[in-house]
PDB file of C-alpha atoms in Angstrom:
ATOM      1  CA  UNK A  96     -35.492 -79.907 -18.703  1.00  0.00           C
ATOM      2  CA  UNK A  97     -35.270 -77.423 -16.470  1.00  0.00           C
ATOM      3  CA  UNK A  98     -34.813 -73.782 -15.918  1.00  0.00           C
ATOM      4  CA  UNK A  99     -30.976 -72.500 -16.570  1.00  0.00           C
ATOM      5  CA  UNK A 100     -29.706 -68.967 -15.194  1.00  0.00           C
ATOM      6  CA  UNK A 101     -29.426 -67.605 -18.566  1.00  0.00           C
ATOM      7  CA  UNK A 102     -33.227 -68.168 -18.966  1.00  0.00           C
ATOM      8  CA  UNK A 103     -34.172 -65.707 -16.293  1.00  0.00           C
ATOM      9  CA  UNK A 104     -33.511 -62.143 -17.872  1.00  0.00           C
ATOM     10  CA  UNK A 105     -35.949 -63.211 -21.010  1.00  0.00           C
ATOM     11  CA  UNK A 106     -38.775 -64.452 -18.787  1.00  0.00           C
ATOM     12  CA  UNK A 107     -38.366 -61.352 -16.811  1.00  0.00           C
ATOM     13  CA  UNK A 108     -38.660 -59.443 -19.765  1.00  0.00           C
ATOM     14  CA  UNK A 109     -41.526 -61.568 -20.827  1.00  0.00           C
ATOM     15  CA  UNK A 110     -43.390 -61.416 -17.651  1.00  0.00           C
ATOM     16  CA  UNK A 111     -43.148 -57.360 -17.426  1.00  0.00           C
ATOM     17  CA  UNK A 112     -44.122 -56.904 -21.041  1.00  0.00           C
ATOM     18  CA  UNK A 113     -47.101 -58.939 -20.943  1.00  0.00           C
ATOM     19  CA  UNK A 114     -48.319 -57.893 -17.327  1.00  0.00           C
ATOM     20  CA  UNK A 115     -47.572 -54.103 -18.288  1.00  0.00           C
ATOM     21  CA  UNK A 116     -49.649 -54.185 -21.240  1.00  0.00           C
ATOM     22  CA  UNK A 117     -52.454 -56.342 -19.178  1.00  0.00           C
ATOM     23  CA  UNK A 118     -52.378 -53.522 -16.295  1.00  0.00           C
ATOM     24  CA  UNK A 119     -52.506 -50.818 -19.440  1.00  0.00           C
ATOM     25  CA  UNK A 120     -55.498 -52.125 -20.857  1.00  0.00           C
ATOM     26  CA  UNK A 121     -56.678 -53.057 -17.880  1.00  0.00           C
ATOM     27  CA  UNK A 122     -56.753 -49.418 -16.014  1.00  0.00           C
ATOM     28  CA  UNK A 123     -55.727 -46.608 -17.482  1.00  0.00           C
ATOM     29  CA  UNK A 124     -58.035 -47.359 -20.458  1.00  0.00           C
ATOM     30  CA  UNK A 125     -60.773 -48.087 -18.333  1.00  0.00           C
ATOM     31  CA  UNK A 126     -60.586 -44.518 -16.327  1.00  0.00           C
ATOM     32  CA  UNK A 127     -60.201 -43.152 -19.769  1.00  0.00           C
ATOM     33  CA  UNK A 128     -63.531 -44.414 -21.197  1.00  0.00           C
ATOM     34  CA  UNK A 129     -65.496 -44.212 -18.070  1.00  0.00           C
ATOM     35  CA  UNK A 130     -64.627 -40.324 -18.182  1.00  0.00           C
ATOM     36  CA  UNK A 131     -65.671 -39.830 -21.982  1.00  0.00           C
ATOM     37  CA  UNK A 132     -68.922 -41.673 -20.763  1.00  0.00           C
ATOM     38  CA  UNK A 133     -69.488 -40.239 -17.522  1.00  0.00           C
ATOM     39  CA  UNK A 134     -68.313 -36.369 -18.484  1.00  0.00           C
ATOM     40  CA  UNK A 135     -69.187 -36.162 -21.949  1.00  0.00           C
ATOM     41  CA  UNK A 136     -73.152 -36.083 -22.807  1.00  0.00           C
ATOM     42  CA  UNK A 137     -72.019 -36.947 -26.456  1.00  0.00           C
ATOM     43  CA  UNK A 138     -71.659 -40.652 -27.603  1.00  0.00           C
ATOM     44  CA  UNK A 139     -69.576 -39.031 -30.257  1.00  0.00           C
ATOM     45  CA  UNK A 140     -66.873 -38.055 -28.023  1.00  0.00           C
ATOM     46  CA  UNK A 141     -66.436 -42.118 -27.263  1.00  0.00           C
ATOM     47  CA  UNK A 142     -64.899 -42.358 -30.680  1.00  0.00           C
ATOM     48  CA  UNK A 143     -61.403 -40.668 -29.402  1.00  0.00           C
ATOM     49  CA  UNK A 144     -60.938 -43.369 -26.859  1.00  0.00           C
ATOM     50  CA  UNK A 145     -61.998 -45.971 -28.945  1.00  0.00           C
ATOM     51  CA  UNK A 146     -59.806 -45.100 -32.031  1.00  0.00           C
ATOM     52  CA  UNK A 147     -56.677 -44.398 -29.560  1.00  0.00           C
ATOM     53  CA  UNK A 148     -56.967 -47.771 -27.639  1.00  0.00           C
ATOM     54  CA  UNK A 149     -57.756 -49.931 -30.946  1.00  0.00           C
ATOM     55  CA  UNK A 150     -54.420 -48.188 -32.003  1.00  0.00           C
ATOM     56  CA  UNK A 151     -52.208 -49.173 -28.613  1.00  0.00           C
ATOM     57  CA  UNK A 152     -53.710 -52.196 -28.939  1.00  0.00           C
ATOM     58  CA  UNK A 153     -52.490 -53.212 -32.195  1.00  0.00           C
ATOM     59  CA  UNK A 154     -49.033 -51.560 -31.472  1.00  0.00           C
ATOM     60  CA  UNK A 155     -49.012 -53.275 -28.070  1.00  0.00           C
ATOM     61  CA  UNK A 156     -49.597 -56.834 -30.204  1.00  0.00           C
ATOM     62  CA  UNK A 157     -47.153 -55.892 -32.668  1.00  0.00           C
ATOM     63  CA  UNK A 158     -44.410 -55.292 -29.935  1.00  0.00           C
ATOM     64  CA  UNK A 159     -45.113 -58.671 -28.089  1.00  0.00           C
ATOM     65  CA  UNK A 160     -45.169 -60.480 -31.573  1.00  0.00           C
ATOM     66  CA  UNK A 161     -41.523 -58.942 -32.571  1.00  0.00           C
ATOM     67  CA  UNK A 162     -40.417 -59.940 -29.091  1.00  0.00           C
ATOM     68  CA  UNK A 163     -41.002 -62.900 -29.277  1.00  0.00           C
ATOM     69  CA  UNK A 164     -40.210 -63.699 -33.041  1.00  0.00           C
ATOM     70  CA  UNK A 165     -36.632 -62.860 -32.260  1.00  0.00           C
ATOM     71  CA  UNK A 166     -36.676 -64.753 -29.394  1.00  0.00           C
ATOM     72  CA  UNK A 167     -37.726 -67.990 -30.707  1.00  0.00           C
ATOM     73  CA  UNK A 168     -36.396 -67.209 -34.659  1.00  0.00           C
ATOM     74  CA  UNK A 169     -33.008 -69.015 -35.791  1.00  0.00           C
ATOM     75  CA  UNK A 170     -30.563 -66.086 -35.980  1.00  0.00           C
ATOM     76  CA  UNK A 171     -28.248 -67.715 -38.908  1.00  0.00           C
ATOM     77  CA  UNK A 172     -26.981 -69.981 -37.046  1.00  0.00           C
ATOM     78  CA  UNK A 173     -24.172 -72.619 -39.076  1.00  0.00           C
ATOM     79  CA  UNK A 174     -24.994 -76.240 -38.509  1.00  0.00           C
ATOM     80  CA  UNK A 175     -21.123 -78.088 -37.608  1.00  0.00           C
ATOM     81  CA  UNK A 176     -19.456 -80.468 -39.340  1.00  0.00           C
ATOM     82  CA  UNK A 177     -20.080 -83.853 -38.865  1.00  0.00           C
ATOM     83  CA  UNK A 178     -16.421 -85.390 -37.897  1.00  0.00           C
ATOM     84  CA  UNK A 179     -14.599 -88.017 -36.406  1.00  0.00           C
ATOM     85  CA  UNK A 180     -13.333 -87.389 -32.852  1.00  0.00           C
ATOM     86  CA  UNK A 181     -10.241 -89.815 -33.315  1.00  0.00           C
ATOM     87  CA  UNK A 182      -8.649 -87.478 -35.978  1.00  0.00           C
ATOM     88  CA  UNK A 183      -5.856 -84.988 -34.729  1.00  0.00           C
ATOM     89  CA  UNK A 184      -5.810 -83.371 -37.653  1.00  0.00           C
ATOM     90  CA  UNK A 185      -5.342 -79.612 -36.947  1.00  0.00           C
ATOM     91  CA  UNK A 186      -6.529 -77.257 -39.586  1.00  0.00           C
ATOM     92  CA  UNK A 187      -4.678 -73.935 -40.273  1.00  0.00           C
ATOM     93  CA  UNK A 188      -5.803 -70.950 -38.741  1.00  0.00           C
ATOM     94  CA  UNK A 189      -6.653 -69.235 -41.641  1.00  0.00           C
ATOM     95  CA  UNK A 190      -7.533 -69.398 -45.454  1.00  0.00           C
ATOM     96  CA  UNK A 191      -7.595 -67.230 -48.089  1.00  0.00           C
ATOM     97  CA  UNK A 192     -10.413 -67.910 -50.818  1.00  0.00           C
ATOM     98  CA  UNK A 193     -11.086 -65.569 -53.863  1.00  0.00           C
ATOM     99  CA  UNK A 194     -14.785 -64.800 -53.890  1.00  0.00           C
ATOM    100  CA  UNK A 195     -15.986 -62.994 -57.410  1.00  0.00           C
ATOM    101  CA  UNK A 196     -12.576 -61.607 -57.626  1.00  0.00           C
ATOM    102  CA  UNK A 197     -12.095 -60.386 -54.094  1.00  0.00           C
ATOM    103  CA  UNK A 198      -9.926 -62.135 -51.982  1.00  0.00           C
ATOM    104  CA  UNK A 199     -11.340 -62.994 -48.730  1.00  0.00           C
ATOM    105  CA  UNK A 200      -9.835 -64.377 -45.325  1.00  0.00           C
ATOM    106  CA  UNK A 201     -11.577 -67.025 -43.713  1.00  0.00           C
ATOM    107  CA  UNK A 202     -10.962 -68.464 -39.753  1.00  0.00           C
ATOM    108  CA  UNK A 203     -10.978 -72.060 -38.822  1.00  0.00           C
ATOM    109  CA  UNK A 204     -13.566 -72.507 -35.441  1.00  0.00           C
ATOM    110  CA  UNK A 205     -12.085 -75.211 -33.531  1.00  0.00           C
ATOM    111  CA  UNK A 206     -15.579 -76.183 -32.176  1.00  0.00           C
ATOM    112  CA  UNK A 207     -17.602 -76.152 -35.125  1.00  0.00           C
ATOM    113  CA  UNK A 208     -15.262 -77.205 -37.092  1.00  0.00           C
ATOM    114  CA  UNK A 209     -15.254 -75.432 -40.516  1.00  0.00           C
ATOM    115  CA  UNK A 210     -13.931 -72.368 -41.991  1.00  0.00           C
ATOM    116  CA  UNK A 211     -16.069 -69.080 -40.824  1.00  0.00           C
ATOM    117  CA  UNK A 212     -16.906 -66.863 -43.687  1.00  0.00           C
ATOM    118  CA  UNK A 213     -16.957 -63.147 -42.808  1.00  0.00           C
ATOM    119  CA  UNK A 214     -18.545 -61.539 -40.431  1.00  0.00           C
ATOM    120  CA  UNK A 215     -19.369 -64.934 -38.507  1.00  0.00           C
ATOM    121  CA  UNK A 216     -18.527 -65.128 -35.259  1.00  0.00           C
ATOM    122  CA  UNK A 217     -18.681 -68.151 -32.705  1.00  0.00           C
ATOM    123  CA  UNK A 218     -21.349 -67.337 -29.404  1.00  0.00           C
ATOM    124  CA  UNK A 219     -19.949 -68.495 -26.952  1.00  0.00           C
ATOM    125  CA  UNK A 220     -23.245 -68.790 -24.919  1.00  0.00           C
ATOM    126  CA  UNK A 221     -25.214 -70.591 -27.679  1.00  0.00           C
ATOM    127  CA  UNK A 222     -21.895 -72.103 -28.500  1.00  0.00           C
ATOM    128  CA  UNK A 223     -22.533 -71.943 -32.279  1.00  0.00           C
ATOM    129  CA  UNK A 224     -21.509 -69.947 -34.699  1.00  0.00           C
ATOM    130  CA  UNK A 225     -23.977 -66.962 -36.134  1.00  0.00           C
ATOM    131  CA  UNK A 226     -23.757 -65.523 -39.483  1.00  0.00           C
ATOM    132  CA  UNK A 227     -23.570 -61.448 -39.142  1.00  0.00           C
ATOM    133  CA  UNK A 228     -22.902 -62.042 -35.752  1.00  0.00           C
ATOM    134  CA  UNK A 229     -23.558 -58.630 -33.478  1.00  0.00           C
ATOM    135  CA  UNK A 230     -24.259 -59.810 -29.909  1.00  0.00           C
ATOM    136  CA  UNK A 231     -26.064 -62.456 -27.704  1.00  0.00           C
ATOM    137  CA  UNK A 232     -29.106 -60.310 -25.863  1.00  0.00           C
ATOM    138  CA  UNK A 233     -29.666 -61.785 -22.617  1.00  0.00           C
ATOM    139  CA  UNK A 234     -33.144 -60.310 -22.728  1.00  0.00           C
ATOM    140  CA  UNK A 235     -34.401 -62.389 -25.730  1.00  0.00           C
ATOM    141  CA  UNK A 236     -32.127 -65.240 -24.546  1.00  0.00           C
ATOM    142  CA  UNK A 237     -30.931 -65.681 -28.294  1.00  0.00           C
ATOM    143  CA  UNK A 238     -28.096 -64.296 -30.836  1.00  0.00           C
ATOM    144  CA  UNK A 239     -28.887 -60.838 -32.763  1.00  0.00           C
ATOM    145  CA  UNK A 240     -27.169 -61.491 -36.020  1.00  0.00           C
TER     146      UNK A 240
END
């Protein structure tokens, strides 16, 4: 299985968010201790440093762990129906269901084959349909729903 050109925008995203933070932690934290050492007499004065970069670190974790939890997390998507090929059935367009007294409009998807409840809408990059449907981010390579 190999790479696909709709792949490339989320490991270019992945690769600059994990090398930034590497280069971060790597140099500009560095310089910053090595000056609190080197121009401070006080070991006291280390515990600004220390505190701040424990802090970016843990916000720099919790950004790459988001990043990739909606990346690899199932956005809602509908499994399809299960059907025979062979029939030519064609199923209306719409359908109107009452749902705890509110009557509610529901469209047929022709490739998943069932009736879309609101506010689903069919991707037509992951080519399935997502409940709360908003967009399909390139970046994360997966449906925001």
């Amino acid at each position: 299985m190999g790479l696909s050109r709709r792949q490339l925008p989320f490991i270019a995203s992945s690769i600059v968010l994990l090398v930034g933070g590497v280069m971060f932690f790597a140099f500009p934290i560095r310089n910053i201790f090595q000056y609190y050492i080197v121009v401070k007499d006080s070991l006291w004065y280390l515990a600004i440093p220390v505190v701040a970069a424990t802090y970016m670190l843990i916000m720099y974790l919790f950004v790459v762990s988001t990043f990739f939890l909606s990346s690899f997390i199932d956005p809602g998507i509908y499994p399809r129906e299960s059907t025979n090929e062979e029939d030519d059935f064609h199923q209306p367009l719409y359908k109107t269901v009452t749902v705890n007294g509110i009557v509610v409009r529901m469209k047929w998807c022709e490739t998943c084959k069932f009736y879309r409840p609101p506010r689903c809408s069919h991707c037509s990059i992951c080519d399935n349909c997502v409940e709360k449907f908003d967009h399909h981010c390139p970046w994360i390579d997966n449906c925001v729903g």
